[in-house]
XYZ file of C-alpha atoms in Angstrom:
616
model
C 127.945 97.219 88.275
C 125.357 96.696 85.535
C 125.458 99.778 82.934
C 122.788 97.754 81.015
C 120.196 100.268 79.009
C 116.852 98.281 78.789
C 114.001 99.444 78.659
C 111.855 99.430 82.005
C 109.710 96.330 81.831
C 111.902 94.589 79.320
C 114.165 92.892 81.765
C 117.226 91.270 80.758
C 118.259 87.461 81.559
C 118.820 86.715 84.294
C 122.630 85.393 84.647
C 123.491 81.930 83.173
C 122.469 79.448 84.581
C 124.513 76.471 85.939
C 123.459 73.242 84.840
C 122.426 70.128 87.745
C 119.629 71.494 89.822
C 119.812 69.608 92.932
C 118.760 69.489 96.591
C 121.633 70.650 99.295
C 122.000 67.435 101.669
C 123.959 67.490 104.905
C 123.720 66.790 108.242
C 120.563 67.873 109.885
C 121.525 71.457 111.426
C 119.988 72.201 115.063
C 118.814 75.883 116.115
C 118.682 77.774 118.976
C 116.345 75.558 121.894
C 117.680 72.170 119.618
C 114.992 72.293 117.310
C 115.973 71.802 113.476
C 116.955 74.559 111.274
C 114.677 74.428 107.602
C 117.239 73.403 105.090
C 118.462 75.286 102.504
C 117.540 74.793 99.284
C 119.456 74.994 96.112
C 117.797 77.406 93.377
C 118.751 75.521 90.574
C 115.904 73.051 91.858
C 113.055 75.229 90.293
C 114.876 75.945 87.012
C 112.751 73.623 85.576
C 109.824 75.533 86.623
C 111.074 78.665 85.363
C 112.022 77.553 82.251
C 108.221 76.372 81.760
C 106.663 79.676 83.061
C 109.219 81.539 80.761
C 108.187 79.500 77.809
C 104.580 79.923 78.141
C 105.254 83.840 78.889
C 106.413 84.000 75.367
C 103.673 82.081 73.488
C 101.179 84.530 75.284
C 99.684 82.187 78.647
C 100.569 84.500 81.215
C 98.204 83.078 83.656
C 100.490 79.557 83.566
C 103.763 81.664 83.110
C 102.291 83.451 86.370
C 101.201 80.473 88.694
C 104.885 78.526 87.340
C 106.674 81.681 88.877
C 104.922 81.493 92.017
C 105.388 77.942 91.982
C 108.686 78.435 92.234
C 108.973 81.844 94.267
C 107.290 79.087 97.252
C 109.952 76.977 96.925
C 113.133 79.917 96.725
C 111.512 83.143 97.682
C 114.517 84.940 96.358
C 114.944 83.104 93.192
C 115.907 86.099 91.051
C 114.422 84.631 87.219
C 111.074 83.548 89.162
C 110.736 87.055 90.318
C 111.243 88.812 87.158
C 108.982 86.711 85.232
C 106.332 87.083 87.840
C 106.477 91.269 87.631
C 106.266 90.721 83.529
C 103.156 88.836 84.297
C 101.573 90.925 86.208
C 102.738 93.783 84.318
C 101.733 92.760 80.914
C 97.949 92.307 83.040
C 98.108 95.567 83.674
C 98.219 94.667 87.878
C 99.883 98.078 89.093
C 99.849 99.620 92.803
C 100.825 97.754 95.299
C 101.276 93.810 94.507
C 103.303 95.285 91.167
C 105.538 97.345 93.604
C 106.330 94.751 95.847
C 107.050 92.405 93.088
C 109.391 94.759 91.561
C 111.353 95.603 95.115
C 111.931 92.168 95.994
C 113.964 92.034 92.296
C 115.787 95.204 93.516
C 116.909 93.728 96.937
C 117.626 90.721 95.658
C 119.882 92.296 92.742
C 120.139 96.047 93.294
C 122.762 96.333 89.889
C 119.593 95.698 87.496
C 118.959 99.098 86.402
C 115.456 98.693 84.537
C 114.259 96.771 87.440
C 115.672 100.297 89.932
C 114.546 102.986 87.299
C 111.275 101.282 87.477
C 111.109 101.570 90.980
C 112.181 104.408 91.341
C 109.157 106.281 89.056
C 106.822 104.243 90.722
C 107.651 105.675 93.857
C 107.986 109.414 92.132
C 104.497 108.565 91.365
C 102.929 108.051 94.371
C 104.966 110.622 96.291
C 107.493 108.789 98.355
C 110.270 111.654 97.540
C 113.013 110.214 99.830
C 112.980 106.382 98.713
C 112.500 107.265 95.067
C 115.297 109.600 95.443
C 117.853 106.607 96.536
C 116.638 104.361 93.735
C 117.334 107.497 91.215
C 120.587 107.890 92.569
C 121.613 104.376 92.226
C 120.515 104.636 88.691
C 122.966 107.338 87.841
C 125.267 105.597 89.234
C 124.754 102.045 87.409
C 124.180 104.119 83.783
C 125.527 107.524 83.329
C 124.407 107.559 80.334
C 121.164 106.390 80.356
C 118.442 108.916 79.522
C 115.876 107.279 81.989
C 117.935 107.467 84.359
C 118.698 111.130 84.264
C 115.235 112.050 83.330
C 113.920 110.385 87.184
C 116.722 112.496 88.777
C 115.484 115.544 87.317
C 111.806 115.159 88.399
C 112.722 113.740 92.098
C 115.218 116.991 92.402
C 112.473 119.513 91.110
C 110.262 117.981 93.532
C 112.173 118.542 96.098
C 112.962 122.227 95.736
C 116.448 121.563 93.864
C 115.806 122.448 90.220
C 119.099 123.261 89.397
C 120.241 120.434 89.496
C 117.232 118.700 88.049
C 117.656 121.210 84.965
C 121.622 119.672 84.891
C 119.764 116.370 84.593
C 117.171 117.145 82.175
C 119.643 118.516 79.817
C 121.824 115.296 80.334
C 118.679 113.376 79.023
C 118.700 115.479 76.285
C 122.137 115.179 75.253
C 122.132 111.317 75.741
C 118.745 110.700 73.839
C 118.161 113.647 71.484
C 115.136 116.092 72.372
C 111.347 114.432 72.595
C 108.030 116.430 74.106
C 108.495 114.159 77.400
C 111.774 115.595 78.867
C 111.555 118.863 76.708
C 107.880 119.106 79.408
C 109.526 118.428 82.075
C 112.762 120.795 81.402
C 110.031 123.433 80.918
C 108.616 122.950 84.057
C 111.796 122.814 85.755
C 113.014 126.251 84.320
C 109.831 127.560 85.631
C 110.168 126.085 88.835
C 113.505 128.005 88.513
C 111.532 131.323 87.536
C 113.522 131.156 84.202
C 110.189 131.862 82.597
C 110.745 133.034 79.282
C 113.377 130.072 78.954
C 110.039 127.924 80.520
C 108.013 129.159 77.569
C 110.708 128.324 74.972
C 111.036 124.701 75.756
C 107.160 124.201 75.808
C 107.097 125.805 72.654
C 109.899 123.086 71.605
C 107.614 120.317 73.971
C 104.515 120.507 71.176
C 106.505 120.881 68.241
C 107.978 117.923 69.062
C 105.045 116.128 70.205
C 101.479 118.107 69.177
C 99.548 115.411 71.291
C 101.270 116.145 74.272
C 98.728 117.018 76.833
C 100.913 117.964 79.720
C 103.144 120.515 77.596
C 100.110 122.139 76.754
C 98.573 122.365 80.409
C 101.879 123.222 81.854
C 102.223 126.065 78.748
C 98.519 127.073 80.414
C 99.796 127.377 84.234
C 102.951 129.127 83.703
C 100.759 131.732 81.479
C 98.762 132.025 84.028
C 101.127 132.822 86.583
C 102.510 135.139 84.534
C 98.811 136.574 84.596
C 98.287 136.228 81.417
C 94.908 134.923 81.507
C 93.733 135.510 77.957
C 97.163 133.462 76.678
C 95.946 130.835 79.005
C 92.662 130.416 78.107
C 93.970 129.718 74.754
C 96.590 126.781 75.611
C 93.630 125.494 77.686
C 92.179 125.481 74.399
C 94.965 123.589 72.683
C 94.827 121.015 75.824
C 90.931 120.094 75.186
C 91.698 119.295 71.544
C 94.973 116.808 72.083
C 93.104 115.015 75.153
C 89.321 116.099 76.255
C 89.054 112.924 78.759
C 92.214 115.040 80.649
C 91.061 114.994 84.434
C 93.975 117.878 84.430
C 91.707 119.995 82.454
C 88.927 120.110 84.219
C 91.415 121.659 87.381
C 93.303 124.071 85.351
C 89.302 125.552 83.803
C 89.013 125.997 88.023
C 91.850 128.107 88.477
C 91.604 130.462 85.535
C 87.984 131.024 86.423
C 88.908 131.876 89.590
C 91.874 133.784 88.744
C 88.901 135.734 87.191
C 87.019 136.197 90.268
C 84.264 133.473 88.638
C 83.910 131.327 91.617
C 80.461 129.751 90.501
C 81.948 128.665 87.353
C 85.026 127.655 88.639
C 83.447 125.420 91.565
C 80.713 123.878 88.921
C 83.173 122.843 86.634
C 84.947 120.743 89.722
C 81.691 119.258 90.483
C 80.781 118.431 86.543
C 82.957 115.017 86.015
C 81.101 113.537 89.387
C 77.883 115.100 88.666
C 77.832 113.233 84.823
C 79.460 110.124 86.602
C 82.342 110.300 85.233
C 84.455 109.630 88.104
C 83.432 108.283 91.744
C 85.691 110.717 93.204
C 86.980 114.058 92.981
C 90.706 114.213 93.560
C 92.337 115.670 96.605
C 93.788 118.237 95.228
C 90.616 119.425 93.215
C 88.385 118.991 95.833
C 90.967 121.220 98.151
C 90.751 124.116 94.775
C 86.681 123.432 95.610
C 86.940 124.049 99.272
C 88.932 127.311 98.667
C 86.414 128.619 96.113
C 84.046 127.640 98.430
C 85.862 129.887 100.882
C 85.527 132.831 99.296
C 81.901 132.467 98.546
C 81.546 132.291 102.308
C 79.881 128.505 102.429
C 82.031 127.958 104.713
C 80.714 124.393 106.239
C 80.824 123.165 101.910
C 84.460 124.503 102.506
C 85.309 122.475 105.269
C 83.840 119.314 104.400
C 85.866 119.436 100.997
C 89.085 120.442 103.190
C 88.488 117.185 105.297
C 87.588 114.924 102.349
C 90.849 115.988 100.263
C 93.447 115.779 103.272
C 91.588 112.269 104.265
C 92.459 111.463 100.771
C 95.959 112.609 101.287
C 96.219 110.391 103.982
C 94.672 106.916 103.265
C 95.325 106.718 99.836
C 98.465 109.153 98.816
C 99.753 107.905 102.749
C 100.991 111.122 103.634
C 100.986 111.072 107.139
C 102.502 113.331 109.814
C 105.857 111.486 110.700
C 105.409 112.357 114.776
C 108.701 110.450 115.716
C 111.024 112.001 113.011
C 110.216 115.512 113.784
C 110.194 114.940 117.241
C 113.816 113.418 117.423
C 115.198 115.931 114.982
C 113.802 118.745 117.192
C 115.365 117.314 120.636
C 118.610 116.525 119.112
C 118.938 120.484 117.834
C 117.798 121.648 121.292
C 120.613 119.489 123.171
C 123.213 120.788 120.836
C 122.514 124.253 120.177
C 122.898 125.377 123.739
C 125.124 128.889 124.867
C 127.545 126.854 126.548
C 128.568 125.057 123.758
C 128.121 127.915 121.220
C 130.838 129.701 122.752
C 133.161 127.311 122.028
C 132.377 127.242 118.457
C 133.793 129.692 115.465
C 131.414 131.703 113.128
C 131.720 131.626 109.509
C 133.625 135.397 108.304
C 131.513 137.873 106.120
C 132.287 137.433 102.495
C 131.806 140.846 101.395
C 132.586 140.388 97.784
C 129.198 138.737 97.606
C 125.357 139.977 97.896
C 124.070 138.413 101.814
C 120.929 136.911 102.602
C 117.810 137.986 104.271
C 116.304 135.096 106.007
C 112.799 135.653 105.941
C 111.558 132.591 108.342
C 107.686 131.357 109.599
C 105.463 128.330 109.479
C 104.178 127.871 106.275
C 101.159 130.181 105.793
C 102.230 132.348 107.838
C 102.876 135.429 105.866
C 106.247 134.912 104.615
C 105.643 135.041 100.904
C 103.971 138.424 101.526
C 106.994 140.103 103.218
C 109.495 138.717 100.487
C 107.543 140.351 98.196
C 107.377 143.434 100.070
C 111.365 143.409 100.641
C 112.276 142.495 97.053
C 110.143 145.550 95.694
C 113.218 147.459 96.807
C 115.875 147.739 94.288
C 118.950 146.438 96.690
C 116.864 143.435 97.083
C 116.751 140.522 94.676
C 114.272 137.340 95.135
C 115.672 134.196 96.477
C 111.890 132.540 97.422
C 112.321 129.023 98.987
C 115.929 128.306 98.716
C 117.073 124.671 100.024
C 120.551 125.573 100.785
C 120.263 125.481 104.679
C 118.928 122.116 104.547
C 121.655 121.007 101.897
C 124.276 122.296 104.674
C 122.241 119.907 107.049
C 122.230 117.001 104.992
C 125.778 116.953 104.075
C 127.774 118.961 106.566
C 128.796 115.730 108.585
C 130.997 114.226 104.804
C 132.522 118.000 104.913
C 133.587 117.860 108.397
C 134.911 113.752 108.025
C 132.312 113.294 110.980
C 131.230 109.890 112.100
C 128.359 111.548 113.317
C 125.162 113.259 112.201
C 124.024 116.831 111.951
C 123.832 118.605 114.212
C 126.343 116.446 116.352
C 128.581 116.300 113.644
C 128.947 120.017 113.995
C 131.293 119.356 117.275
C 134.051 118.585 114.495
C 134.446 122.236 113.862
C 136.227 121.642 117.107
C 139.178 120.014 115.518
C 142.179 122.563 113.970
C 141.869 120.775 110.453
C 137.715 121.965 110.692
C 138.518 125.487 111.117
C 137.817 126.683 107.408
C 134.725 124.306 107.018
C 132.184 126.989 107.966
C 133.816 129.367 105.608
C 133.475 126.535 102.998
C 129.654 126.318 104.049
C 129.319 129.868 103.439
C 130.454 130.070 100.054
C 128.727 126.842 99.125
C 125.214 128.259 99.927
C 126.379 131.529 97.952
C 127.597 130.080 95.085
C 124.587 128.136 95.278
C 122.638 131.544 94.755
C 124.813 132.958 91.930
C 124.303 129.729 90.374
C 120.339 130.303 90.435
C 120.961 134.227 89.257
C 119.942 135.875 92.450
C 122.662 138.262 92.753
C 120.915 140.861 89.946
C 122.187 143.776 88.948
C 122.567 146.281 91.850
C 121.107 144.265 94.506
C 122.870 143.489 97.573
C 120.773 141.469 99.009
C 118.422 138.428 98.459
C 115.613 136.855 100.188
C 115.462 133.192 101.516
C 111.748 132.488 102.407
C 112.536 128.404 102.746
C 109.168 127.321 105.034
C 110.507 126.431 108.842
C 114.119 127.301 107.932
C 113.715 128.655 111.949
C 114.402 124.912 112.763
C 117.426 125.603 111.764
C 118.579 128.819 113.269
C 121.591 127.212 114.567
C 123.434 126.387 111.599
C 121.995 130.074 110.168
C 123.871 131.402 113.354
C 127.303 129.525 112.545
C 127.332 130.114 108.867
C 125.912 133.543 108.455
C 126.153 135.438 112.096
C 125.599 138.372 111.492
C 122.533 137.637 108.886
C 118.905 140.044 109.255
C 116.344 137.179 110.206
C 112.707 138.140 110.082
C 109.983 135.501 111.854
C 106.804 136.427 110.492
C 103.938 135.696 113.152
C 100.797 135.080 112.443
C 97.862 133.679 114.655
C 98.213 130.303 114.880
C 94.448 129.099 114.300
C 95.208 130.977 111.032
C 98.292 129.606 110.013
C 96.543 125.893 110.692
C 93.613 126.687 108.722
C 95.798 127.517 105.408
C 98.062 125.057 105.940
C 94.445 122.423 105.946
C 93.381 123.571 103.001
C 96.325 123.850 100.882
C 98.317 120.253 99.136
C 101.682 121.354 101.603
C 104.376 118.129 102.478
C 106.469 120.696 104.180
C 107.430 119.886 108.242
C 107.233 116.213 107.683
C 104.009 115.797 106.076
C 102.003 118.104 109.215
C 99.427 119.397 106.812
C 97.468 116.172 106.722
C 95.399 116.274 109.707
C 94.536 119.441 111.956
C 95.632 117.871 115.217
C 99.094 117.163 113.391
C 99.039 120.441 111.986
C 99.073 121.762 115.656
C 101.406 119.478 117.141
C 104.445 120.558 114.531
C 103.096 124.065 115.082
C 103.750 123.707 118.868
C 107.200 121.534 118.218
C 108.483 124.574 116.257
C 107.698 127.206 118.517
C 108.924 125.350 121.330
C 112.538 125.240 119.440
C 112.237 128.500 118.098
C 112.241 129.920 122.023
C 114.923 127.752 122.427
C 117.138 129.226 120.312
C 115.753 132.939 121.477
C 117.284 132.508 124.743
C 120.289 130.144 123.552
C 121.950 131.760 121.031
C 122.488 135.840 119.660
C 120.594 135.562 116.568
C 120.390 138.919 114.684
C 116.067 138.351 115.008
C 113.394 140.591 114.327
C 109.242 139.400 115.040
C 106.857 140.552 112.765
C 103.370 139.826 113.067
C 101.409 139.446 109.564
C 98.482 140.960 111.511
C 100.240 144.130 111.940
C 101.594 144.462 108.519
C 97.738 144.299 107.438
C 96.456 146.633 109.862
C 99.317 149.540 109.500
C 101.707 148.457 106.959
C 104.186 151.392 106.509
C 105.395 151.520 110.136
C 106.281 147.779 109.729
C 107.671 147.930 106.492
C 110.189 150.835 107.439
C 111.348 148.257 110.925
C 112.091 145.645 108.876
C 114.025 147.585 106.010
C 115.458 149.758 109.077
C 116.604 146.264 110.399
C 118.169 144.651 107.617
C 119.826 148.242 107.264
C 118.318 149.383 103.977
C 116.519 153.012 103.301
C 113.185 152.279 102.397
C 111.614 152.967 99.000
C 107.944 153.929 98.376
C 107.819 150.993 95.948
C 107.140 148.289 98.877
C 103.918 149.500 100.023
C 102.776 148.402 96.601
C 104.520 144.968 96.788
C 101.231 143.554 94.762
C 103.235 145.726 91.860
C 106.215 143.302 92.412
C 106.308 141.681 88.710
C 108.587 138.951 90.315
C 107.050 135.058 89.914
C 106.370 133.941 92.956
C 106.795 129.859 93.275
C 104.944 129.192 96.201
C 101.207 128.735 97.031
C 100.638 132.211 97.516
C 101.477 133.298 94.032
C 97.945 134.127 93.611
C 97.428 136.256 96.710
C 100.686 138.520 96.349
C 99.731 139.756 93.100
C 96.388 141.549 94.789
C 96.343 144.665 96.934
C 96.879 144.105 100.971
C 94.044 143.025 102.494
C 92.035 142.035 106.099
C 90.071 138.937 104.833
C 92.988 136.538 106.079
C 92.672 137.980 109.870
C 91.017 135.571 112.357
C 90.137 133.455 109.329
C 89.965 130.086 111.719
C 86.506 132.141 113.293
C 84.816 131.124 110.331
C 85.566 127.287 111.452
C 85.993 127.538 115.061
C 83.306 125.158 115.837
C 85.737 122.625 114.114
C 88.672 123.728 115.823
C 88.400 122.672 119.690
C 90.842 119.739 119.413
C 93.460 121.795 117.493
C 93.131 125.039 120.209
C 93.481 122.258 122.993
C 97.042 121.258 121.604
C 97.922 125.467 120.635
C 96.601 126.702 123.746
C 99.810 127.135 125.556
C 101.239 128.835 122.748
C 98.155 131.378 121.632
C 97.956 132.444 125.404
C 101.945 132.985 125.552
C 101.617 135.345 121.779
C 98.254 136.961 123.440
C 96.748 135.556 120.472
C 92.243 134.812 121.236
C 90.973 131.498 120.768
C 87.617 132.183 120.631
């Protein structure tokens, strides 16, 4: 393997070359039906080429360097030299999106050990939101150069991304240590500690970020959000400040002005400053996720129809440009698969994972996203005994790897019949203490607290493996009306549930899928399950809040009725709206858009009428 530290875009040679291009000659080789296989054709034979196209690249003709490449690439598609030079072409002609990506993936299959040419890849793809693909490419980048700063620093951002930001901090850190501190990583190892709700460390390391680099726009902006999380809104307002100086053409700051006038209740302001850079023609388009901010302002103002057409505008956006589309298949493999295996038949024939009781035990607070979960973690961890986990990845960790534990051939959940064999029987145990020592590594077990919330969106897809590794866990479904639930999930930038939030119809469909396996497990397995319905927690909210304390067998405390007190940072979406009193406004929401609804109650219908939920 290549540990070879250039730069990205400054590929290396290509390997030497052997001298005597010539043509392969040979019999004339027949194919299947006797008609003649194309001949093979030495590579050597467009070396010449090459060589011309390299020696014009370097005197500055790219547009001859370029059409000598191709030239060649016609001739040996594969022809490793002809493909780098063509992607420093079009590179140094500033060509990005598509033609540059496809340039630079052919040099990866062709040669996957050429670590610019992967790291390169592998931001591009961090870039436009491919998480899984860029994640491989990372990976293969740590492994060609552990030491390579690049390398590290793509881990860390693909691994924050996704939810895992300890480890992306490990990585950030490693970047540091490799390449000394600069404002780039010392941003993103900021935002990753906040991610982390390490937020004093956050504010440290932005501190460092601007120090280091005074022109660095995105320290300063990032400074901004986490202040203004923190509610300090003044403190914001004053980073903003700092931002506008270092880089007023900043499409960021127009965005971040948005949200800190509407953290102020200044809805006007905020939506006029997301219309201002079309209005003065400086841009063509308003992004998705501003015009989504604009829709949500627009929201609360009550223009409701504005709303919607923003909502549709953003997520078409999503969709045709970003490509985030609903991956139907996927989900709906993944959720037959769990049905045939977690069935009561086989589940008595499988062990349970033992109580560690040295340890603080979860609370699995589960729902579709939007549905209200954010709001009950908040009211549980206002309790004393109960520490703050928010979305915790764990589960799906256990999912991803549990078939290497158990030496399976096959995949989760199949791979689960292993625990079948006598040199399994520990590996739940081992599951166990992976996702607690996962915890302790985050700090969740707090002083006092014997308990901590995990509020990962559609964890109830995988109440099975909850079951195995955690029995006798308290798991809480929040309900909420599922017109609702769809409405917040359309106008909010979510990628959870295979990319669902992109289109209403999809929106329902993964709604449906999840209920569907949800009942399954109800009448398959003994879960330790409690339904709450967010509409009942808004209407009478003590009763509720003493049944679920009651249930996860805690006395209740005063303190969470007034979870909006809760000085905890919440990472999700709902940050904003957990901070405020309780109140009704969320609560048959969808009416406000039912006439746009009809296709989406057409797919819930089975499901609203089953919950006793209206439609109208």
């Amino acid at each position: 393997m290549s540990t070879d530290d250039t730069a990205p875009g400054q590929p290396p040679q290509a390997a030497q070359q052997q001298a005597g291009p010539r043509m392969a000659r040979g019999p004339r080789r027949m194919g299947p039906g006797g008609r003649p296989m194309q001949q093979q054709i030495d590579p050597r034979a467009v070396d010449p080429q090459v060589a011309e196209g390299k020696a014009a690249f370097e005197k500055g003709d790219a547009t001859l360097a370029e059409l000598r490449a191709m030239q060649a690439l016609q001739i040996v598609p594969d022809h490793l030299d002809a493909l780098i030079l063509l992607y420093q072409c079009r590179r140094k002609a500033n060509q990005g999106g598509p033609a540059l990506e496809a340039v630079l993936r052919r040099i990866v299959r062709r040669d996957p050990n050429i670590l610019w040419a992967t790291t390169e890849l592998a931001f591009m793809l961090f870039a436009r939101g491919e998480r899984v693909e860029c994640e491989g490419h990372a990976r293969n980048a740590i492994r060609l150069a552990p030491r390579n700063a690049q390398a590290h620093g793509i881990m860390g951002l693909i691994l924050t991304e996704t939810n895992r930001a300890v480890a992306g901090e490990f990585h950030f850190r490693r970047a540091i240590e490799i390449a000394g501190e600069n404002g780039r990583v010392a941003t993103n190892l900021a935002n990753c500690l906040k991610t982390e709700g390490k937020v004093e460390e956050s504010e440290t390391w932005f501190a460092k970020a601007v120090e280091l680099e005074p022109n660095n726009a995105n320290a300063w902006l990032g400074w901004c959000r986490l202040e203004e999380v923190r509610r300090n809104i003044p403190r914001a307002w004053e980073l903003l400040e700092e931002a506008q100086k270092v880089a007023p053409q900043s499409a960021d700051l127009s965005l971040t002005r948005a949200l800190l006038y509407g953290r102020e209740k200044k809805n006007e302001e905020a939506v006029a400053e997301l219309s201002r850079s079309q209005a003065e023609g400086k841009v063509n388009q308003i992004p998705a996720i501003a015009l989504l901010e604009r829709g949500r302002l627009y929201d609360k103002m009550e223009r409701f129809d504005d709303a919607w057409a923003d909502y549709v505008e953003g997520k078409r956006l999503c969709r045709e440009v970003q490509g985030r589309r609903y991956n139907e298949q996927l989900a709906k493999d993944q959720a037959k698969r769990l049905k045939r295996f977690f069935t009561r038949q086989r589940m008595t024939l499988l062990q349970r994972a033992t109580k560690n009781e040295t340890m603080p035990q979860p609370i699995f607070i589960v729902g579709f996203p939007r549905s209200g979960t954010t709001m009950v973690e908040q009211t549980l961890t206002a309790h004393p005994l109960v520490s703050a986990g928010d979305e915790l990845v764990f589960i799906n960790d256990l999912a991803r790897i549990g078939s290497r534990w158990l030496g399976s051939p096959l995949q989760y959940p199949e791979c689960l019949a292993d625990l079948w064999m006598g040199d399994n029987r520990l590996v739940l145990d081992q599951f166990r203490d992976y996702y607690l020592k996962r915890a302790e590594q985050l700090g969740l077990f707090t002083e006092g607290a014997k308990f901590f919330t995990d509020k990962m969106p559609l964890n109830e897809t995988h109440l099975g493996l909850i079951h195995l590794v955690f029995p006798h866990a308290p798991i809480i479904h929040v309900r909420r009306h599922p017109l609702d639930i769809l409405i917040s999930n359309f106008s909010n930038f979510l990628t959870h549930g295979f990319h669902q939030a992109f289109d209403v119809k999809s929106c329902g469909a993964h709604y449906m899928l999840t209920d569907d396996l949800v009942e399954h497990y109800k009448q398959q397995l003994d879960l330790n399950y409690l339904e709450v319905r967010y509409e009942d927690l808004v209407e009478d909210q003590e009763p509720h809040v003493r049944r679920m304390l009651d249930f996860a067998g805690i006395e209740f405390d005063s303190r969470c009725l007034s979870f909006h007190e809760n000085q905890r940072y919440a990472r999700t979406a709902s940050y904003a709206q957990v901070t405020e009193k309780l109140y009704d406004s969320s609560v048959h929401r969808y009416r406000q858009y039912r006439k746009y609804l009809d296709d989406a109650v057409a797919i819930l219908k089975p499901c609203l009428d089953r919950l006793g939920y209206p439609s109208d």
